[in-house]
Tab-separated table of C-alpha atoms in Angstrom:
chain	number	residue	atom	x	y	z
A	1	GLY	CA	27.764	-37.705	-25.276
A	2	GLY	CA	25.825	-35.626	-27.527
A	3	GLY	CA	22.616	-37.936	-26.897
A	4	ARG	CA	23.062	-37.737	-23.002
A	5	GLY	CA	23.546	-33.887	-23.303
A	6	ARG	CA	20.345	-33.342	-25.347
A	7	GLY	CA	18.570	-35.618	-23.170
A	8	TRP	CA	19.742	-33.556	-19.859
A	9	TYR	CA	18.603	-30.374	-21.794
A	10	GLY	CA	15.167	-31.891	-22.512
A	11	ARG	CA	14.489	-33.051	-19.002
A	12	MET	CA	15.468	-29.904	-17.573
A	13	LEU	CA	13.170	-27.938	-19.984
A	14	MET	CA	10.476	-30.424	-19.111
A	15	TRP	CA	10.960	-29.710	-15.390
A	16	VAL	CA	10.954	-25.763	-16.105
A	17	SER	CA	7.502	-26.024	-17.883
A	18	HIS	CA	6.120	-28.537	-15.421
A	19	HIS	CA	6.596	-26.185	-12.609
A	20	TRP	CA	6.129	-22.913	-14.380
A	21	TYR	CA	2.352	-24.165	-14.962
A	22	ARG	CA	1.830	-25.484	-11.400
A	23	LEU	CA	3.534	-22.345	-9.937
A	24	ARG	CA	1.398	-19.841	-11.717
A	25	PRO	CA	-2.178	-20.117	-9.808
A	26	THR	CA	-0.254	-20.318	-6.725
A	27	VAL	CA	1.593	-17.015	-7.306
A	28	ARG	CA	-1.719	-15.555	-8.222
A	29	ARG	CA	-3.614	-16.667	-5.193
A	30	ALA	CA	-0.405	-15.522	-3.208
A	31	LEU	CA	-1.046	-12.099	-4.662
A	32	GLY	CA	-4.681	-11.929	-3.859
A	33	HIS	CA	-5.813	-12.399	-7.518
A	34	ASP	CA	-7.185	-14.860	-9.879
A	35	SER	CA	-9.027	-14.942	-13.130
A	36	ALA	CA	-12.234	-13.203	-11.446
A	37	ARG	CA	-12.508	-10.447	-9.175
A	38	TYR	CA	-13.640	-10.889	-5.327
A	39	ASN	CA	-17.183	-9.601	-6.149
A	40	ASN	CA	-17.476	-12.438	-8.593
A	41	ILE	CA	-16.739	-14.978	-6.241
A	42	VAL	CA	-19.516	-14.094	-4.161
A	43	GLN	CA	-21.955	-14.029	-7.081
A	44	GLN	CA	-20.682	-17.693	-7.997
A	45	GLN	CA	-21.634	-19.023	-4.593
A	46	GLN	CA	-24.985	-20.171	-5.686
A	47	SER	CA	-23.759	-21.698	-8.996
A	48	PRO	CA	-20.241	-23.459	-8.332
A	49	VAL	CA	-20.664	-25.487	-11.485
A	50	ASN	CA	-20.002	-22.474	-13.649
A	51	SER	CA	-17.402	-21.000	-11.147
A	52	PRO	CA	-13.995	-19.763	-12.818
A	53	TYR	CA	-12.431	-21.379	-9.802
A	54	ARG	CA	-13.103	-24.789	-10.939
A	55	ARG	CA	-9.931	-24.868	-13.018
A	56	SER	CA	-7.834	-24.137	-9.597
A	57	ASN	CA	-7.206	-26.585	-6.743
A	58	SER	CA	-10.668	-25.970	-5.073
A	59	ASN	CA	-14.054	-26.545	-6.593
A	60	ASN	CA	-15.610	-24.827	-3.852
A	61	PRO	CA	-16.285	-21.136	-4.032
A	62	ILE	CA	-15.867	-20.614	-0.547
A	63	THR	CA	-12.605	-22.119	-0.399
A	64	ALA	CA	-11.803	-19.833	-3.227
A	65	GLN	CA	-12.797	-16.898	-1.488
A	66	GLN	CA	-10.738	-17.771	1.550
A	67	LEU	CA	-7.604	-18.290	-0.845
A	68	PHE	CA	-8.359	-14.898	-2.218
A	69	SER	CA	-8.730	-13.231	1.145
A	70	ALA	CA	-5.788	-14.890	3.287
A	71	PRO	CA	-3.095	-12.925	1.816
A	72	ARG	CA	-4.630	-9.781	2.125
A	73	HIS	CA	-5.784	-10.444	5.447
A	74	ALA	CA	-2.156	-11.235	6.474
A	75	THR	CA	-0.654	-8.381	4.824
A	76	ALA	CA	-3.319	-6.170	6.698
A	77	THR	CA	-2.421	-7.599	10.023
A	78	PHE	CA	1.312	-6.994	9.509
A	79	ARG	CA	0.540	-3.254	8.749
A	80	LEU	CA	-1.874	-3.166	11.602
A	81	LEU	CA	0.891	-4.216	13.859
A	82	TYR	CA	3.636	-1.879	12.441
A	83	THR	CA	1.444	1.340	12.243
A	84	SER	CA	0.444	0.791	15.854
A	85	VAL	CA	3.818	0.290	17.036
A	86	SER	CA	4.879	3.163	15.063
A	87	CYS	CA	2.194	5.634	16.529
A	88	ILE	CA	2.797	4.418	20.091
A	89	SER	CA	6.686	5.098	19.593
A	90	ALA	CA	6.202	8.415	17.976
A	91	LEU	CA	4.000	9.419	21.062
A	92	LEU	CA	6.423	8.216	23.744
A	93	LEU	CA	9.438	10.231	21.747
A	94	PHE	CA	7.882	13.419	20.885
A	95	GLN	CA	4.504	14.204	22.739
A	96	SER	CA	5.997	16.122	25.186
A	97	ALA	CA	8.207	18.312	22.516
A	98	GLU	CA	7.339	22.001	21.806
A	99	PHE	CA	7.062	21.180	18.177
A	100	TRP	CA	4.453	18.408	18.703
A	101	PRO	CA	0.827	20.420	18.223
A	102	ARG	CA	-1.890	19.747	20.609
A	103	SER	CA	-4.192	18.453	17.510
A	104	VAL	CA	-2.033	15.213	17.810
A	105	PHE	CA	-1.749	14.965	21.351
A	106	GLY	CA	1.014	17.238	22.314
A	107	THR	CA	1.397	17.924	25.916
A	108	HIS	CA	4.001	20.720	25.926
A	109	PRO	CA	2.438	24.159	27.251
A	110	HIS	CA	3.444	25.849	24.410
A	111	ALA	CA	3.340	23.242	21.805
A	112	SER	CA	2.964	24.455	18.123
A	113	THR	CA	4.171	23.557	14.683
A	114	ARG	CA	6.114	27.053	14.709
A	115	HIS	CA	8.759	25.423	16.796
A	116	CYS	CA	9.738	23.399	13.754
A	117	TRP	CA	11.350	26.219	12.253
A	118	ASP	CA	13.741	27.381	14.876
A	119	LEU	CA	16.335	29.206	13.193
A	120	SER	CA	19.246	27.295	15.089
A	121	GLY	CA	18.882	24.417	13.164
A	122	SER	CA	19.316	24.230	9.328
A	123	PHE	CA	21.021	21.618	7.066
A	124	SER	CA	22.212	18.178	8.592
A	125	ALA	CA	24.781	17.357	6.056
A	126	LEU	CA	26.854	20.289	7.570
A	127	GLY	CA	27.005	19.680	11.297
A	128	PHE	CA	27.550	23.044	12.352
A	129	LEU	CA	24.151	24.079	10.754
A	130	ASP	CA	22.235	21.510	12.669
A	131	ASP	CA	21.992	22.559	15.996
A	132	ASP	CA	20.141	20.079	18.303
A	133	TYR	CA	18.032	22.715	19.881
A	134	ASP	CA	15.445	20.533	21.300
A	135	ALA	CA	17.399	17.555	22.257
A	136	LYS	CA	15.476	15.398	19.704
A	137	ASN	CA	17.784	14.912	16.683
A	138	GLY	CA	18.945	11.535	17.902
A	139	LYS	CA	15.551	10.108	18.185
A	140	LEU	CA	14.452	11.881	14.963
A	141	LYS	CA	17.064	9.777	13.210
A	142	TYR	CA	15.874	6.471	14.542
A	143	PHE	CA	12.434	7.317	13.842
A	144	PHE	CA	12.991	8.265	10.218
A	145	LEU	CA	15.244	5.342	9.579
A	146	ALA	CA	12.701	2.773	10.668
A	147	GLN	CA	10.166	4.765	8.640
A	148	ALA	CA	12.336	4.637	5.642
A	149	ALA	CA	12.995	0.947	6.003
A	150	TYR	CA	9.165	0.348	6.313
A	151	GLN	CA	8.475	2.345	2.880
A	152	LEU	CA	11.317	0.907	1.224
A	153	HIS	CA	10.020	-2.636	2.163
A	154	SER	CA	6.739	-1.889	0.905
A	155	LEU	CA	7.767	-0.378	-2.439
A	156	CYS	CA	9.674	-3.561	-3.181
A	157	PHE	CA	6.803	-5.519	-2.096
A	158	HIS	CA	4.733	-3.742	-4.887
A	159	VAL	CA	7.411	-3.765	-7.506
A	160	VAL	CA	7.752	-7.672	-6.954
A	161	SER	CA	4.238	-8.121	-6.838
A	162	MET	CA	3.499	-6.169	-9.833
A	163	LEU	CA	6.297	-8.321	-11.943
A	164	LEU	CA	5.016	-11.855	-10.408
A	165	LEU	CA	1.485	-10.435	-11.838
A	166	LEU	CA	2.756	-9.608	-15.191
A	167	LEU	CA	4.475	-13.168	-15.420
A	168	TYR	CA	1.653	-15.081	-13.998
A	169	GLY	CA	-1.275	-13.041	-14.288
A	170	GLY	CA	-2.165	-12.672	-17.917
A	171	SER	CA	-3.806	-14.928	-20.416
A	172	SER	CA	-2.684	-15.741	-24.086
A	173	GLY	CA	-0.520	-12.782	-25.280
A	174	GLY	CA	1.043	-12.168	-21.763
A	175	VAL	CA	4.339	-12.474	-20.353
A	176	GLY	CA	3.555	-15.824	-18.997
A	177	SER	CA	1.904	-17.408	-22.047
A	178	TRP	CA	5.157	-15.891	-23.998
A	179	ALA	CA	7.516	-17.694	-21.473
A	180	SER	CA	5.481	-20.838	-22.125
A	181	ARG	CA	5.572	-20.586	-25.890
A	182	LEU	CA	9.287	-19.917	-25.485
A	183	ILE	CA	10.104	-22.866	-23.470
A	184	GLY	CA	7.571	-25.102	-25.825
A	185	ARG	CA	9.808	-23.664	-28.942
A	186	LEU	CA	13.249	-24.638	-27.188
A	187	ARG	CA	11.908	-28.185	-26.626
A	188	GLY	CA	10.665	-28.334	-30.177
A	189	ASP	CA	7.195	-29.825	-29.236
A	190	ARG	CA	4.437	-27.095	-29.529
A	191	ALA	CA	2.139	-29.820	-27.879
A	192	SER	CA	4.033	-29.554	-24.883
A	193	TYR	CA	2.445	-26.289	-23.978
A	194	GLN	CA	-0.838	-26.035	-25.917
A	195	PRO	CA	-2.629	-28.810	-23.945
A	196	GLN	CA	-2.257	-26.746	-20.511
A	197	LEU	CA	-4.318	-24.074	-22.032
A	198	SER	CA	-8.033	-24.401	-21.603
A	199	SER	CA	-10.357	-24.182	-24.382
A	200	SER	CA	-11.782	-21.305	-22.617
A	201	ASN	CA	-8.708	-19.344	-23.413
A	202	ASN	CA	-9.854	-18.913	-27.128
A	203	ASN	CA	-13.254	-17.649	-25.962
A	204	PRO	CA	-13.124	-13.632	-26.395
A	205	GLN	CA	-15.381	-12.957	-23.325
A	206	THR	CA	-12.954	-15.023	-21.085
A	207	LYS	CA	-9.848	-13.173	-22.513
A	208	SER	CA	-11.857	-9.894	-22.080
A	209	LYS	CA	-12.296	-10.893	-18.604
A	210	ARG	CA	-8.831	-11.675	-17.672
A	211	LEU	CA	-7.395	-8.587	-19.217
A	212	ILE	CA	-9.902	-6.363	-17.337
A	213	SER	CA	-9.006	-8.378	-14.136
A	214	MET	CA	-5.310	-7.936	-14.618
A	215	LYS	CA	-5.582	-4.261	-15.633
A	216	THR	CA	-7.327	-3.699	-12.239
A	217	SER	CA	-4.867	-5.574	-10.448
A	218	MET	CA	-2.310	-3.606	-11.745
A	219	GLN	CA	-3.887	-0.311	-10.860
A	220	SER	CA	-4.583	-1.788	-7.044
A	221	TYR	CA	-0.741	-1.961	-6.823
A	222	PHE	CA	0.026	1.194	-8.760
A	223	ARG	CA	-1.666	3.953	-6.446
A	224	PRO	CA	-0.161	2.719	-3.369
A	225	MET	CA	3.362	2.215	-4.946
A	226	MET	CA	3.205	5.705	-5.914
A	227	GLU	CA	2.317	6.884	-2.515
A	228	HIS	CA	5.398	4.720	-1.242
A	229	VAL	CA	7.641	6.613	-3.712
A	230	ILE	CA	6.367	10.044	-2.692
A	231	VAL	CA	6.750	9.434	1.053
A	232	LEU	CA	10.101	7.720	0.949
A	233	ALA	CA	11.414	10.887	-1.212
A	234	LEU	CA	9.850	13.179	1.416
A	235	LEU	CA	11.602	11.125	4.247
A	236	ILE	CA	14.929	11.546	2.635
A	237	GLY	CA	14.421	15.164	1.794
A	238	ALA	CA	13.057	15.905	5.079
A	239	TYR	CA	15.468	14.357	6.928
A	240	LEU	CA	18.250	16.686	5.488
A	241	PHE	CA	16.623	19.752	7.125
A	242	SER	CA	15.969	20.349	11.071
A	243	GLY	CA	12.723	22.157	10.347
A	244	LEU	CA	11.327	19.674	7.767
A	245	ARG	CA	12.333	16.788	10.243
A	246	ARG	CA	10.325	17.885	13.030
A	247	LEU	CA	7.257	18.678	10.851
A	248	GLY	CA	7.705	15.357	9.036
A	249	ALA	CA	7.495	13.228	11.970
A	250	VAL	CA	4.373	14.902	12.852
A	251	GLY	CA	2.987	14.222	9.499
A	252	ILE	CA	4.084	10.719	9.523
A	253	PHE	CA	2.266	10.115	12.986
A	254	THR	CA	-0.859	12.018	11.307
A	255	LEU	CA	-1.184	9.662	8.513
A	256	GLU	CA	-0.288	6.637	10.320
A	257	LEU	CA	-2.719	7.057	13.164
A	258	SER	CA	-5.312	7.117	10.298
A	259	SER	CA	-3.505	4.016	8.759
A	260	VAL	CA	-4.205	1.993	12.066
A	261	PHE	CA	-7.784	1.886	11.477
A	262	LEU	CA	-7.710	1.674	7.837
A	263	GLN	CA	-5.787	-1.595	8.476
A	264	LEU	CA	-8.202	-2.657	11.087
A	265	LEU	CA	-10.849	-2.347	8.561
A	266	GLN	CA	-8.937	-4.396	6.055
A	267	VAL	CA	-8.224	-7.285	8.665
A	268	SER	CA	-12.173	-7.219	9.334
A	269	ILE	CA	-13.025	-7.408	5.752
A	270	TYR	CA	-10.523	-10.144	4.871
A	271	ALA	CA	-11.031	-12.338	8.004
A	272	PRO	CA	-12.112	-15.641	7.935
A	273	GLU	CA	-15.757	-16.123	7.082
A	274	ASN	CA	-16.926	-17.613	10.675
A	275	SER	CA	-14.703	-15.246	12.486
A	276	TRP	CA	-16.027	-12.624	14.917
A	277	TRP	CA	-13.902	-9.724	12.782
A	278	ARG	CA	-16.114	-10.828	9.735
A	279	LYS	CA	-19.605	-10.059	11.356
A	280	PRO	CA	-21.323	-7.475	9.235
A	281	GLU	CA	-22.303	-5.380	12.255
A	282	VAL	CA	-18.415	-5.443	13.354
A	283	VAL	CA	-17.068	-4.374	9.980
A	284	LEU	CA	-19.780	-1.551	9.520
A	285	PHE	CA	-18.787	-0.523	13.061
A	286	VAL	CA	-14.883	-0.379	12.451
A	287	HIS	CA	-16.033	1.543	9.070
A	288	ARG	CA	-18.381	3.876	10.299
A	289	ALA	CA	-17.307	4.633	13.841
A	290	LEU	CA	-13.818	4.250	13.689
A	291	THR	CA	-12.044	4.380	10.160
A	292	VAL	CA	-13.923	7.183	8.632
A	293	PRO	CA	-14.014	9.817	11.460
A	294	THR	CA	-10.053	9.162	11.956
A	295	PHE	CA	-9.511	9.416	8.262
A	296	VAL	CA	-11.535	12.703	7.902
A	297	TYR	CA	-9.696	14.152	11.128
A	298	CYS	CA	-6.178	13.016	10.449
A	299	ARG	CA	-5.798	13.354	6.587
A	300	LEU	CA	-8.402	15.887	5.844
A	301	ILE	CA	-8.444	18.263	8.676
A	302	VAL	CA	-4.827	17.825	10.526
A	303	LEU	CA	-2.843	17.443	7.212
A	304	PRO	CA	-4.075	20.561	5.235
A	305	PHE	CA	-4.854	22.952	7.933
A	306	VAL	CA	-2.015	22.260	10.533
A	307	LEU	CA	0.805	20.557	8.659
A	308	TRP	CA	0.367	22.268	5.313
A	309	ARG	CA	-0.340	25.505	6.591
A	310	SER	CA	2.570	25.483	8.877
A	311	ALA	CA	4.739	24.701	5.840
A	312	LEU	CA	3.193	27.529	3.778
A	313	PHE	CA	3.360	30.261	6.111
A	314	GLU	CA	5.433	29.588	9.302
A	315	SER	CA	8.273	28.481	7.317
A	316	GLN	CA	9.065	32.159	5.920
A	317	GLU	CA	12.042	33.149	8.471
A	318	TRP	CA	13.705	29.585	8.089
A	319	LEU	CA	13.493	29.823	4.146
A	320	GLU	CA	15.290	33.240	4.400
A	321	GLN	CA	18.001	31.618	6.318
A	322	ILE	CA	18.382	28.896	3.978
A	323	ALA	CA	18.613	31.477	1.426
A	324	LYS	CA	21.367	33.212	2.994
A	325	VAL	CA	23.413	30.062	3.928
A	326	PHE	CA	23.163	28.615	0.241
A	327	SER	CA	21.399	30.558	-2.275
A	328	PRO	CA	17.877	32.465	-2.944
A	329	GLY	CA	17.101	29.575	-5.524
A	330	TRP	CA	17.459	27.028	-3.012
A	331	ALA	CA	14.959	28.190	-0.503
A	332	GLU	CA	12.500	28.802	-3.603
A	333	LYS	CA	12.946	25.374	-4.854
A	334	LEU	CA	12.630	23.674	-1.473
A	335	TYR	CA	9.565	25.356	-0.732
A	336	THR	CA	7.981	24.502	-4.106
A	337	MET	CA	8.952	20.678	-3.763
A	338	PHE	CA	7.754	20.196	-0.555
A	339	ASN	CA	4.530	21.886	-0.567
A	340	GLY	CA	3.915	20.287	-3.884
A	341	SER	CA	4.525	17.075	-2.437
A	342	LEU	CA	2.037	17.787	0.387
A	343	CYS	CA	-0.353	18.825	-2.080
A	344	LEU	CA	-0.094	15.643	-4.162
A	345	ILE	CA	-0.485	13.472	-0.788
A	346	PHE	CA	-3.488	15.441	-0.165
A	347	ALA	CA	-5.088	14.746	-3.613
A	348	LEU	CA	-4.358	10.987	-3.127
A	349	ASN	CA	-6.091	11.039	0.415
A	350	LEU	CA	-9.003	12.460	-1.475
A	351	VAL	CA	-9.027	9.668	-3.922
A	352	LEU	CA	-8.813	7.153	-1.177
A	353	PHE	CA	-11.352	8.920	0.711
A	354	ARG	CA	-13.681	8.435	-2.193
A	355	ARG	CA	-12.912	4.565	-2.325
A	356	LEU	CA	-13.339	4.250	1.408
A	357	LEU	CA	-16.852	5.547	1.229
A	358	PHE	CA	-18.053	3.465	-1.706
A	359	HIS	CA	-15.991	0.312	-0.796
A	360	PRO	CA	-17.304	-2.497	-2.826
A	361	HIS	CA	-16.646	-5.295	-0.346
A	362	LEU	CA	-18.568	-2.853	2.169
A	363	LYS	CA	-21.584	-2.935	-0.204
A	364	GLN	CA	-21.409	-6.417	-0.313
A	365	ILE	CA	-21.326	-6.941	3.620
A	366	VAL	CA	-24.521	-4.436	3.774
A	367	LYS	CA	-26.335	-6.363	1.229
A	368	GLN	CA	-25.622	-9.659	3.044
A	369	LYS	CA	-26.577	-7.780	6.318
A	370	GLY	CA	-29.968	-6.897	4.635
A	371	CYS	CA	-30.516	-10.287	3.488
A	372	VAL	CA	-29.856	-11.927	6.983
A	373	SER	CA	-32.337	-9.314	8.623
A	374	ARG	CA	-35.103	-10.084	6.529
């Protein structure tokens, strides 16, 4: 019985070890990462023999580039559909409301953000303080619920992606290597996992490249993850107060209108190589004529000079009401937290704008277009 038990245990460890090594490159490609960065793939196209992708299932660097781009293209397509539906829904629901400003296509003759701070509405947790003074509370409820669900989904996606990258993304010394050594020790056979590691892993330059790649990959997830955390916290806080709820709906539409074209740019960049969307002139048109102007208008003009100004100056009487209902400290803390969050979002948008202007993939596309034109 003991021999059969040990045999069953050994076969189970063998199965886990075998699938661990088979799954690691698949997960990395599904996350859009590999031992080299995207720009290295293009540089390796002229010398496929030395390409780091030879250890994967494809010896063709063009196929490796497609494996890199496919998951990002699919993610960008999903986000493009979502942000488009969200913007259209917001316009259909709130475009005629008094609080929807003309700067974001409001149609009410007296449209202004100052109507967000109507004194008849206050705190939604207490029904008698949350008067539905413009008959928009029901629509705002479902709009915020959909936005919170999307932000929570995106946050979970980034967390899971970072965990998978930690498990499968490193070289020797990483979590994946530690798990491999653990399986080998449990089996009592060190040779079970050592042959799986390429001799190139012992090269200091290879280790350095993989560590840099993993660090870059983690950073690429960390910034959008922090954005989702901040936006989710703002959604929860804004929904509790009628004034913030209405201003928050305007802010969500403003950011997502810009996101529509940001995701369209991502769809173009990561489209299949022979696709019409991947043509250099199409990508550059989407970038220069659509994405950058919309980003500047929505995130660098409307966000600070319409929404943030309203939160800073038009909310004073509403904050006085909050102070009378609760306590003076409540109003001051709410004012500081909300405006501080808007300031942080604006700072993140400045960082994103710099990356948008100097996108490495766009530089490569411009270089390719120059080569073709010659």
